Coordinates of C-alpha atoms and ligand atoms in Angstrom, one line a residue:
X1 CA 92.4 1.9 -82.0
X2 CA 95.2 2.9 -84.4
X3 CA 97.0 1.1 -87.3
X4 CA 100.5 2.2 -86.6
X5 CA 103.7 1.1 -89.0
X6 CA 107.0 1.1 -87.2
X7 CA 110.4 1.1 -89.0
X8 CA 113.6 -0.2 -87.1
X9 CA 116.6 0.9 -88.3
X10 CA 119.9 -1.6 -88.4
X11 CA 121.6 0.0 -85.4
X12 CA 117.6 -0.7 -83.4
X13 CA 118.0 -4.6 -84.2
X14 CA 121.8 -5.2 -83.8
X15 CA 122.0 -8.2 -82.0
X16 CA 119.5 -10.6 -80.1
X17 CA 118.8 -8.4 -77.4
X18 CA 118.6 -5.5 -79.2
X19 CA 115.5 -7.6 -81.3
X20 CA 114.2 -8.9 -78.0
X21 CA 113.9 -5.2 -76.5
X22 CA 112.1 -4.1 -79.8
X23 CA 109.8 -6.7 -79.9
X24 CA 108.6 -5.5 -76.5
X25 CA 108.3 -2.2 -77.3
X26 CA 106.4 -3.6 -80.5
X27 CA 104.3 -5.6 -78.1
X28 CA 103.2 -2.8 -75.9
X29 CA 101.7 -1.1 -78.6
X30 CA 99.5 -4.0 -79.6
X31 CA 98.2 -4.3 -75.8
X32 CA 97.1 -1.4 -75.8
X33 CA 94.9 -2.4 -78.8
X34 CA 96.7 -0.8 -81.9
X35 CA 97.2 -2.5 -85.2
X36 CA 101.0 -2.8 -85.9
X37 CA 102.6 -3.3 -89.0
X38 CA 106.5 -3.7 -88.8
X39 CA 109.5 -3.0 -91.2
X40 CA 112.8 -4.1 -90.4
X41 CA 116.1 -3.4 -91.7
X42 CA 119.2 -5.9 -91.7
X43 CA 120.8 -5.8 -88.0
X44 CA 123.5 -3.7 -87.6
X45 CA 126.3 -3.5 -90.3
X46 CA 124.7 -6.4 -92.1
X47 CA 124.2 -5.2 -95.6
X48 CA 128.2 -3.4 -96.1
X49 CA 129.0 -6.6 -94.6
X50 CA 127.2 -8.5 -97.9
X51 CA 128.4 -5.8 -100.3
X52 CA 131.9 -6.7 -99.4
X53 CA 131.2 -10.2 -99.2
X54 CA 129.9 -9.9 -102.8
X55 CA 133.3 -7.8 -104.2
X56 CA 135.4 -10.3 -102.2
X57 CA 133.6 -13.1 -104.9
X58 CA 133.4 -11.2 -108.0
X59 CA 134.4 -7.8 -108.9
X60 CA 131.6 -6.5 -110.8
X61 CA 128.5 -8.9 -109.3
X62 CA 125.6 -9.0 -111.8
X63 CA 123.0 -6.8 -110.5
X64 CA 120.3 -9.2 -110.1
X65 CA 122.2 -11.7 -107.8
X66 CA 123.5 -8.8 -105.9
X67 CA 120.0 -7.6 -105.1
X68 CA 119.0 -11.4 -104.5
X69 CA 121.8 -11.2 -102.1
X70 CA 121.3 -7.9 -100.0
X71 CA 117.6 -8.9 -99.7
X72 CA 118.8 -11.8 -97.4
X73 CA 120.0 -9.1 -94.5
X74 CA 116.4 -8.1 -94.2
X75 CA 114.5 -11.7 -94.3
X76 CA 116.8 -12.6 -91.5
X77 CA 115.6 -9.6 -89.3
X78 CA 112.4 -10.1 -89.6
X79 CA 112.2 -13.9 -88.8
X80 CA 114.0 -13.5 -85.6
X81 CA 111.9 -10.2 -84.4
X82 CA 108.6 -12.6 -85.4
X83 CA 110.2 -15.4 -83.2
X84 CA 110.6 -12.7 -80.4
X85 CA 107.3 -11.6 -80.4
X86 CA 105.7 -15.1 -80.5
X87 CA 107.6 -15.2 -77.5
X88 CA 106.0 -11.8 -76.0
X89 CA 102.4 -13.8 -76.4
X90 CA 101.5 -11.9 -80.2
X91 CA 101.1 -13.7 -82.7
X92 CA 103.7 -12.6 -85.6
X93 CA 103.9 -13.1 -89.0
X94 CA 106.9 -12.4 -91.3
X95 CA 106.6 -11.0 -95.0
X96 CA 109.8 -10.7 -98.2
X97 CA 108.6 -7.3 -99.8
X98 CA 107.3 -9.2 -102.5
X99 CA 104.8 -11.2 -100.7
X100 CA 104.1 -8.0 -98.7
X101 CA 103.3 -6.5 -102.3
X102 CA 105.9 -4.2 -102.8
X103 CA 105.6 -4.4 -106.6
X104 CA 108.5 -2.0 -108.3
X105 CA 109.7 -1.6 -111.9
X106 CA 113.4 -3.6 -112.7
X107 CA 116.0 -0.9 -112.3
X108 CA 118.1 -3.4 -109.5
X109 CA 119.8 -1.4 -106.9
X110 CA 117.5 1.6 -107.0
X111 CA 114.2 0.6 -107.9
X112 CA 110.9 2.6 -107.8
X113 CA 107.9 1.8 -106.2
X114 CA 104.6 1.3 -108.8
X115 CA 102.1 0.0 -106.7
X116 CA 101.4 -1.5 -103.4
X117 CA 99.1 -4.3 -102.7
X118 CA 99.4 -5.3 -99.0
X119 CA 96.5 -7.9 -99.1
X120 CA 98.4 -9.9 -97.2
X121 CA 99.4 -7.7 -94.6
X122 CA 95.6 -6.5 -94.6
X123 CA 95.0 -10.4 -94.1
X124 CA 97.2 -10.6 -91.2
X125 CA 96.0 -7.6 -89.1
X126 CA 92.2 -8.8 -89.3
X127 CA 93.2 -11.8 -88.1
X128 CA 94.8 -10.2 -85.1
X129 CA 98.6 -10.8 -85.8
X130 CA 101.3 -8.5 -86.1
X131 CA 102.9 -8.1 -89.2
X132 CA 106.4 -7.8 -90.3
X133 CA 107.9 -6.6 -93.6
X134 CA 111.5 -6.7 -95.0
X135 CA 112.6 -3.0 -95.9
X136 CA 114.0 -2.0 -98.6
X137 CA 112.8 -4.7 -101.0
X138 CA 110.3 -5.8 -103.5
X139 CA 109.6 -7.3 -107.2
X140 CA 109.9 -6.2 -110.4
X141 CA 106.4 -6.0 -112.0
X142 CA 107.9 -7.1 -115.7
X143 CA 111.0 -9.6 -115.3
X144 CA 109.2 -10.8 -111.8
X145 CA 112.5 -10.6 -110.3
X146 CA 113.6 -9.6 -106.5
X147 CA 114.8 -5.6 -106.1
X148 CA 116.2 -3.5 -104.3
X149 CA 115.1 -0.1 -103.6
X150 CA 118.7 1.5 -102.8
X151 CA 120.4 2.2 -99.6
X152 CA 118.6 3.0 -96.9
X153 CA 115.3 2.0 -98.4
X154 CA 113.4 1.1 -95.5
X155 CA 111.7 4.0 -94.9
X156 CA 110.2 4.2 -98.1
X157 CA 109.1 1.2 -97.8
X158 CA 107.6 1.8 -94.2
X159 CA 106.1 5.3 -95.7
X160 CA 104.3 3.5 -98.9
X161 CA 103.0 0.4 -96.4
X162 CA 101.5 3.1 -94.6
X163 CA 100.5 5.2 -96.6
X164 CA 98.5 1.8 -98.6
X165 CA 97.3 1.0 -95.4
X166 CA 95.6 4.5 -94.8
X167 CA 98.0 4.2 -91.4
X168 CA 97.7 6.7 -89.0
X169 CA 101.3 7.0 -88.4
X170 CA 104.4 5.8 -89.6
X171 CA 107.1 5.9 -86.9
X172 CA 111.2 6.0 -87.9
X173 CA 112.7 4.7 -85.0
X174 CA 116.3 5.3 -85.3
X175 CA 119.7 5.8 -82.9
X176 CA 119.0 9.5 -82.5
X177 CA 116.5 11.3 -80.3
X178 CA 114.6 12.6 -84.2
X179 CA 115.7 15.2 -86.6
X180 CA 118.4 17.4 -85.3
X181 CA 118.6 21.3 -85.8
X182 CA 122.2 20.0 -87.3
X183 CA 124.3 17.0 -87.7
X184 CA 125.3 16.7 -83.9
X185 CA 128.5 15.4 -84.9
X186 CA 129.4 18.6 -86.2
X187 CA 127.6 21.1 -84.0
X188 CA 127.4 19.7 -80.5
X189 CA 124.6 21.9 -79.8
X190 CA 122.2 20.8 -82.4
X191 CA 118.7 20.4 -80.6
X192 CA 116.0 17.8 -81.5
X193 CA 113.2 19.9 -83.6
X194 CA 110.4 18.8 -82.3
X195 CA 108.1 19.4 -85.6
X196 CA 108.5 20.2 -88.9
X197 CA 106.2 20.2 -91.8
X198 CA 106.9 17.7 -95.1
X199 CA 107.5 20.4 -96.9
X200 CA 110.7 21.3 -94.7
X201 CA 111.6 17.5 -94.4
X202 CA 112.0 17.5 -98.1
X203 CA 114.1 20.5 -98.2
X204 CA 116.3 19.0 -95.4
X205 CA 116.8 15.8 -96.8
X206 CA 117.4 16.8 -100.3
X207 CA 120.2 19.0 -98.7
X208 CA 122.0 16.8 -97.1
X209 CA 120.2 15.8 -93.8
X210 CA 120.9 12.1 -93.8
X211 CA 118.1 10.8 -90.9
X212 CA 115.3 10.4 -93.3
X213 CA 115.1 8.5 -96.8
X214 CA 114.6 11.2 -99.5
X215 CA 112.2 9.2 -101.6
X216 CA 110.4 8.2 -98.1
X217 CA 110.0 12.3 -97.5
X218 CA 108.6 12.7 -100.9
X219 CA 106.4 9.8 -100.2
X220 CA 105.2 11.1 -96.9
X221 CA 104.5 14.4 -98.5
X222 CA 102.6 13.0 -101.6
X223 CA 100.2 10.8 -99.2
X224 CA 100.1 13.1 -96.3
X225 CA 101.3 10.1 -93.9
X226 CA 102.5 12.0 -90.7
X227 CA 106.1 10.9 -89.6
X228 CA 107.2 10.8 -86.1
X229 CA 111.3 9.9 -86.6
X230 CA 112.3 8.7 -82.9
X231 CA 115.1 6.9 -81.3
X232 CA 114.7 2.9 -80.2
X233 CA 116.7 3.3 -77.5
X234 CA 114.4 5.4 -75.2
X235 CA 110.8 6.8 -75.0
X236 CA 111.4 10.3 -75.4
X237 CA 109.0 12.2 -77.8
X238 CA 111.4 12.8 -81.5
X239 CA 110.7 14.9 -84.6
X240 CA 106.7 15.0 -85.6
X241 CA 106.6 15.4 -89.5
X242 CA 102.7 16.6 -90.1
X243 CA 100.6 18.7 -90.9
X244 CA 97.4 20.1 -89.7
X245 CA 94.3 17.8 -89.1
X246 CA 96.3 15.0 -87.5
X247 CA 95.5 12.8 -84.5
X248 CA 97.6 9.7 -83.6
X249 CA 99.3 7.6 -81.0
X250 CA 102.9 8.8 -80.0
X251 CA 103.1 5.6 -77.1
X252 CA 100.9 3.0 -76.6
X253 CA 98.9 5.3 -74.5
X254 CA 99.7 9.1 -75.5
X255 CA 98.4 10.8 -78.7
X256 CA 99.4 13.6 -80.4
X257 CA 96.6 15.9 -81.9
X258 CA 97.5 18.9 -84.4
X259 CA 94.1 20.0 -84.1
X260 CA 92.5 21.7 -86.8
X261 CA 95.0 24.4 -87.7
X262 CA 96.9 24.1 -91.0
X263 CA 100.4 25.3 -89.1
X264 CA 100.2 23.2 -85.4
X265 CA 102.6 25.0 -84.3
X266 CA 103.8 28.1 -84.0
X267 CA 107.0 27.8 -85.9
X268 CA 110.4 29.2 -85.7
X269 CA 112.0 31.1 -88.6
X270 CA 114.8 28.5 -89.3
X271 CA 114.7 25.0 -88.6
X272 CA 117.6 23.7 -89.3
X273 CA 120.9 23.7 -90.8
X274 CA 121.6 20.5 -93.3
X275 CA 124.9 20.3 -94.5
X276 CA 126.1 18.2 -97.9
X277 CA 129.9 17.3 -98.2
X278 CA 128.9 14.6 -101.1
X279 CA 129.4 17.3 -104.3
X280 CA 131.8 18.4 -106.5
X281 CA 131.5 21.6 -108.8
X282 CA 132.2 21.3 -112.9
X283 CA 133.0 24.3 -114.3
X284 CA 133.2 25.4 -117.7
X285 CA 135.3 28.4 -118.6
X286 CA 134.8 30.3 -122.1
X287 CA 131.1 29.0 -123.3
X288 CA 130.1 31.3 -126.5
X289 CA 127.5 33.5 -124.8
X290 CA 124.8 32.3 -127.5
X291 CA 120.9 31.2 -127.1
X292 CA 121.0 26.8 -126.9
X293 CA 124.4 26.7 -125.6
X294 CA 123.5 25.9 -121.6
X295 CA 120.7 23.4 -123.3
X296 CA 123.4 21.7 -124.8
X297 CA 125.7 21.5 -122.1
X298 CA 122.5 20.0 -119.6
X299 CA 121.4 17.8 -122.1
X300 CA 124.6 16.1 -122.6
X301 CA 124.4 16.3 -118.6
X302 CA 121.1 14.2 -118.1
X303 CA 122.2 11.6 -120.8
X304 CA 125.2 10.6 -118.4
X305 CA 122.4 10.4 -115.8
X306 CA 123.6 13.0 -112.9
X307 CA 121.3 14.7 -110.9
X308 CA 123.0 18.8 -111.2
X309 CA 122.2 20.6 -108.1
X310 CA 123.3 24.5 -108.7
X311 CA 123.8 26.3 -111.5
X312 CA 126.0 29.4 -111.8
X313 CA 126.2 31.7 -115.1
X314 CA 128.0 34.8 -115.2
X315 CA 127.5 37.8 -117.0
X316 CA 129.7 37.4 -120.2
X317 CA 132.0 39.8 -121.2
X318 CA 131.0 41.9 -124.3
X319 CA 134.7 41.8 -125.9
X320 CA 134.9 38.0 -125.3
X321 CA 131.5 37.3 -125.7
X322 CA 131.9 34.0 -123.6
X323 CA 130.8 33.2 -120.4
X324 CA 131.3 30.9 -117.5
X325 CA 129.4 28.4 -116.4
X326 CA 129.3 26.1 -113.3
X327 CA 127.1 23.5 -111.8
X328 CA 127.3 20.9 -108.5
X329 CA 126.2 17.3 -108.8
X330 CA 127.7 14.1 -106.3
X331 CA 131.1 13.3 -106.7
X332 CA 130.0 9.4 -108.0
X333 CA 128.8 11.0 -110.9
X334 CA 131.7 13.6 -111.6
X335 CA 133.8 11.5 -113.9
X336 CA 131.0 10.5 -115.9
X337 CA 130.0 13.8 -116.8
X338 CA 134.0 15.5 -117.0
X339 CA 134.1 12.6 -119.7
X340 CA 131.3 13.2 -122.1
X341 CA 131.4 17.2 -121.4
X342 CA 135.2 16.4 -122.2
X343 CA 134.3 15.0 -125.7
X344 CA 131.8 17.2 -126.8
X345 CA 134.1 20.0 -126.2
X346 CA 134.1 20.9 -130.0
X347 CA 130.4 20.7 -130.1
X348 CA 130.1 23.5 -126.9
X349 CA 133.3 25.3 -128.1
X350 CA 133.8 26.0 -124.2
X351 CA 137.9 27.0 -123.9
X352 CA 138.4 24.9 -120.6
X353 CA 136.7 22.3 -117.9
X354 CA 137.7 22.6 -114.2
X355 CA 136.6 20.0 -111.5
X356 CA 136.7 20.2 -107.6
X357 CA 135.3 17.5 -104.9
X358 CA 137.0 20.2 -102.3
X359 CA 133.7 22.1 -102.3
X360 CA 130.9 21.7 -99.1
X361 CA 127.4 22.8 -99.7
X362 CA 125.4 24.4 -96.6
X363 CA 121.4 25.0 -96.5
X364 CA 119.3 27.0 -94.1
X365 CA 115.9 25.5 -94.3
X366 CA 112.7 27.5 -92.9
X367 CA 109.3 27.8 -93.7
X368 CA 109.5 31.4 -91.6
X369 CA 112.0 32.7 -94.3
X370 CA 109.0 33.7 -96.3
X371 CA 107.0 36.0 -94.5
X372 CA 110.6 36.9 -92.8
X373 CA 113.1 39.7 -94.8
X374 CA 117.0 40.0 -93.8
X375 CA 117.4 35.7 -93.7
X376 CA 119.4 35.6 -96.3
X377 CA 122.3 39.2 -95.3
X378 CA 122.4 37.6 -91.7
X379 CA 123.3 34.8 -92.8
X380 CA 126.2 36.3 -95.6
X381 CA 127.0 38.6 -92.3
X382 CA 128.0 35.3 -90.2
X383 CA 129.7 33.5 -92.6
X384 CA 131.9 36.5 -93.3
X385 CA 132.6 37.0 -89.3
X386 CA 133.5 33.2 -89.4
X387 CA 136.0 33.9 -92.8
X388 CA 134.1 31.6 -94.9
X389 CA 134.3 32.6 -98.7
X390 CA 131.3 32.1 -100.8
X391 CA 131.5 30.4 -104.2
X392 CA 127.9 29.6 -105.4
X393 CA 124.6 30.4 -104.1
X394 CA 120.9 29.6 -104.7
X395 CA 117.4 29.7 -102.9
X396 CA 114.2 28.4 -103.5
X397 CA 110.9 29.6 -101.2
X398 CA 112.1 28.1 -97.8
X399 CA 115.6 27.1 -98.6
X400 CA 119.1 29.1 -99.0
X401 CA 122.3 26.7 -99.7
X402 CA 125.7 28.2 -100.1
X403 CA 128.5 26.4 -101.3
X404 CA 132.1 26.8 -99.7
X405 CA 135.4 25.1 -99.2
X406 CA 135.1 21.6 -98.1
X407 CA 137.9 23.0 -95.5
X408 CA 135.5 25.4 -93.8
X409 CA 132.2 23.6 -94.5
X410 CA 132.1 22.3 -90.6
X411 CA 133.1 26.0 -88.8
X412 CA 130.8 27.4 -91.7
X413 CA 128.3 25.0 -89.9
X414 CA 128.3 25.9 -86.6
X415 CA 129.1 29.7 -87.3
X416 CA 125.5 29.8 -89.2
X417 CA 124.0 27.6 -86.4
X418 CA 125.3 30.1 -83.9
X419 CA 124.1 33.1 -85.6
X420 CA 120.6 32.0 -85.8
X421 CA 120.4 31.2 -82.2
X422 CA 119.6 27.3 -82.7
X423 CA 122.0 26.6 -80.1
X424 CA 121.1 24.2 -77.9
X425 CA 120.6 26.0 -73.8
X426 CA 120.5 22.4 -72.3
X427 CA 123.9 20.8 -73.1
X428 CA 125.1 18.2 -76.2
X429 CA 122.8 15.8 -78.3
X430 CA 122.6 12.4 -77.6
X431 CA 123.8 10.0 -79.9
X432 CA 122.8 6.3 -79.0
X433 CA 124.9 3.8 -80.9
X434 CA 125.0 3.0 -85.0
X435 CA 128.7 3.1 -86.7
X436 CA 127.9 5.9 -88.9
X437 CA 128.7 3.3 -91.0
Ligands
LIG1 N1 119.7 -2.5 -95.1 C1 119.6 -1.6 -96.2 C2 120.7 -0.6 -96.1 O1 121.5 -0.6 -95.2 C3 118.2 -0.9 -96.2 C4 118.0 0.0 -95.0 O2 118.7 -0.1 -94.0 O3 117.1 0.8 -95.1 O4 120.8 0.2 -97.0
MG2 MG1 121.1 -0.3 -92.9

């Protein structure tokens, strides 16, 4: 017997029969004796539909009432799945994220997690039910008040249940067959990867890969929780996220087993291609070439609270003495930072600021590309062929991200998809339902 936590996403509990058909795939597990804990997100659309709902009533809703608010989207999923399942002969038993013990700090709209004490939860499986959770939610440990964990929080909260639970797995079930070599919308012949390690996960969601939670991937990787990110609408295997030593139920009846090794598999070079059209590029023209300066320019950075992505400094010029200096971060932060870099002008003594959103960021990810030379000219040699010009660059141990011309981001896409022979033999991805929304 295995304590397994399944997350279902909006576009997996749309309507009633969408809930119904989950409850029974919910209820085949249990039969075959596993402890199931459930999270559930709001059905369908649910949550844009209270944001607008919100801005429709006020234009700048307090934060506290609007987290109040978006909480209700879950709390309504989760009731009607329990009453579907008391239906399919289980008993079920529905739990907020507070009484689940989701405790976080009081930043509303994108709280942190501080603790987890699912006594409750624990209660509920030992007394044979099946439990249910609302995603994406808990309570502040200070004011006491309800949170939010940000969009798209469910997983995280399905990945710290599990992982406070000592769960065996924690299955994503989504509208896609797992984690895609690429976003199939873009390249057609993306391919499911069938398994990837956390440490890959965390490079692909960070650049861009928008399946998976990032703070659930850090999560998982922290607590070694294996992921296996799978679509609701069919039984087909989807994307295993583990590491060696594993053993745990992929169906009520099948298991997966890593055995002992520390690499299960063996693994291809590349895994994927994540792709991030979400970033804009400051850059600063002219800074005095002088020990302190890029300090001061970062710390005046962090205080308007974006998160910088690459950094480019050039070789100054000996007559000039000046350099340049440029850096990406998400366009909902750009006019922040163009402000307060704006003021302090006189402090830096930089001679100009430019800003572009019309940049794309690409990222080959691959654990391979360590013990593998040449990763990084072939792919410079395919974006060239495809006539895709290269304005920043920068790796880490597993990860190479280029940034281009939002124009050629998508042919940029597929040309470096191509050129590492991810292509798909067996015909297009299958994308189930979901808005995209
Ligand atoms: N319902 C929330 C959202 O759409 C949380 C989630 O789906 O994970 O952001
Ligand atoms: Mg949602």
């Amino acid at each position: 017997m295995s304590l397994v936590v399944q997350k279902y996403g909006g576009s997996s509990v749309a309507d009633a029969p969408a809930i119904r058909r989950v409850a029974q795939r919910i209820a085949a597990y249990r039969e075959a004796g596993h402890e199931v804990v459930v999270v559930v997100s709001a059905m369908g659309d649910s949550t844009d539909e209270l944001i607008d709902l919100a801005a429709a009533v006020s234009p700048a809703p307090p934060a506290r009432e609007l987290d109040m608010l978006l909480t209700a989207g879950e709390r309504i999923s989760m009731a009607l799945l329990a009453m579907a399942l008391t239906d399919t002969g289980h008993e079920a038993r529905s739990f907020t994220g507070s009484q689940a013990g989701m405790i976080t700090d009081a930043e509303h709209g994108k709280a942190r997690i501080i603790d987890v004490t699912p006594g409750r939860i624990r209660q509920a499986l030992d007394d044979g039910a099946i439990a249910i959770v609302a995603g994406f939610q808990g309570v502040s440990q200070t004011t006491k008040d309800i949170t939010t964990l940000g969009r798209g929080g469910s997983d995280t909260t399905a990945v710290a249940l599990a992982a406070a639970l000592g769960a065996d797995v924690c299955e994503i079930y989504t509208d896609v067959d797992g984690i895609f070599t690429a976003d199939p919308r873009i390249v057609p012949l993306a391919h499911r990867i069938p398994l990837v390690s956390h440490e890959e996960m965390l490079e692909m969601a960070a650049a861009g890969a928008k399946v998976l939670h990032l703070r659930a991937v850090e999560y998982a990787r922290r607590y070694r929780v294996p992921l296996h990110v799978r679509s609701s609408f069919s039984d087909r295997m989807g994307t295993l996220i583990v590491e060696g030593g594993a053993h745990f139920p992929v169906g009520p009846e099948q298991f997966y087993d890593s055995g002992n090794e520390v690499s299960p598999m063996e693994q291809p070079i590349i895994s994927g291609v994540a792709h991030d059209a979400s970033q804009g590029k400051v850059t600063l023209i002219g800074v005095p070439d002088v020990p302190g300066k890029a300090a001061a320019v970062f710390q005046i950075v962090a205080a308007a609270a974006a998160n910088v992505d690459m950094i480019v400094q050039n070789v100054s010029t000996e007559i000039t003495g000046r350099t340049d200096i440029s850096f990406t971060l998400p366009t909902d932060d750009a006019a922040q930072v163009v402000d307060a870099l704006t003021t302090a002008r006189d402090k830096l003594s930089f001679l100009s600021l430019e800003y572009s959103d019309q940049i794309g960021k690409l990222s080959l990810i691959g654990a391979g590309m360590r013990s593998h030379p040449g990763v990084s000219a072939r792919l410079f040699a395919a974006l060239s062929e495809a006539g895709v010009n290269i304005q920043m660059i920068s790796t880490s141990e597993i990860r190479i991200s280029v940034v281009t011309a939002k124009d050629d981001l998508d042919r940029a896409v597929r040309a470096v998809h191509t050129a590492f022979e991810l292509d798909s033999a067996n015909g297009e991805a299958v994308v189930y339902g979901g808005t995209g929304r």
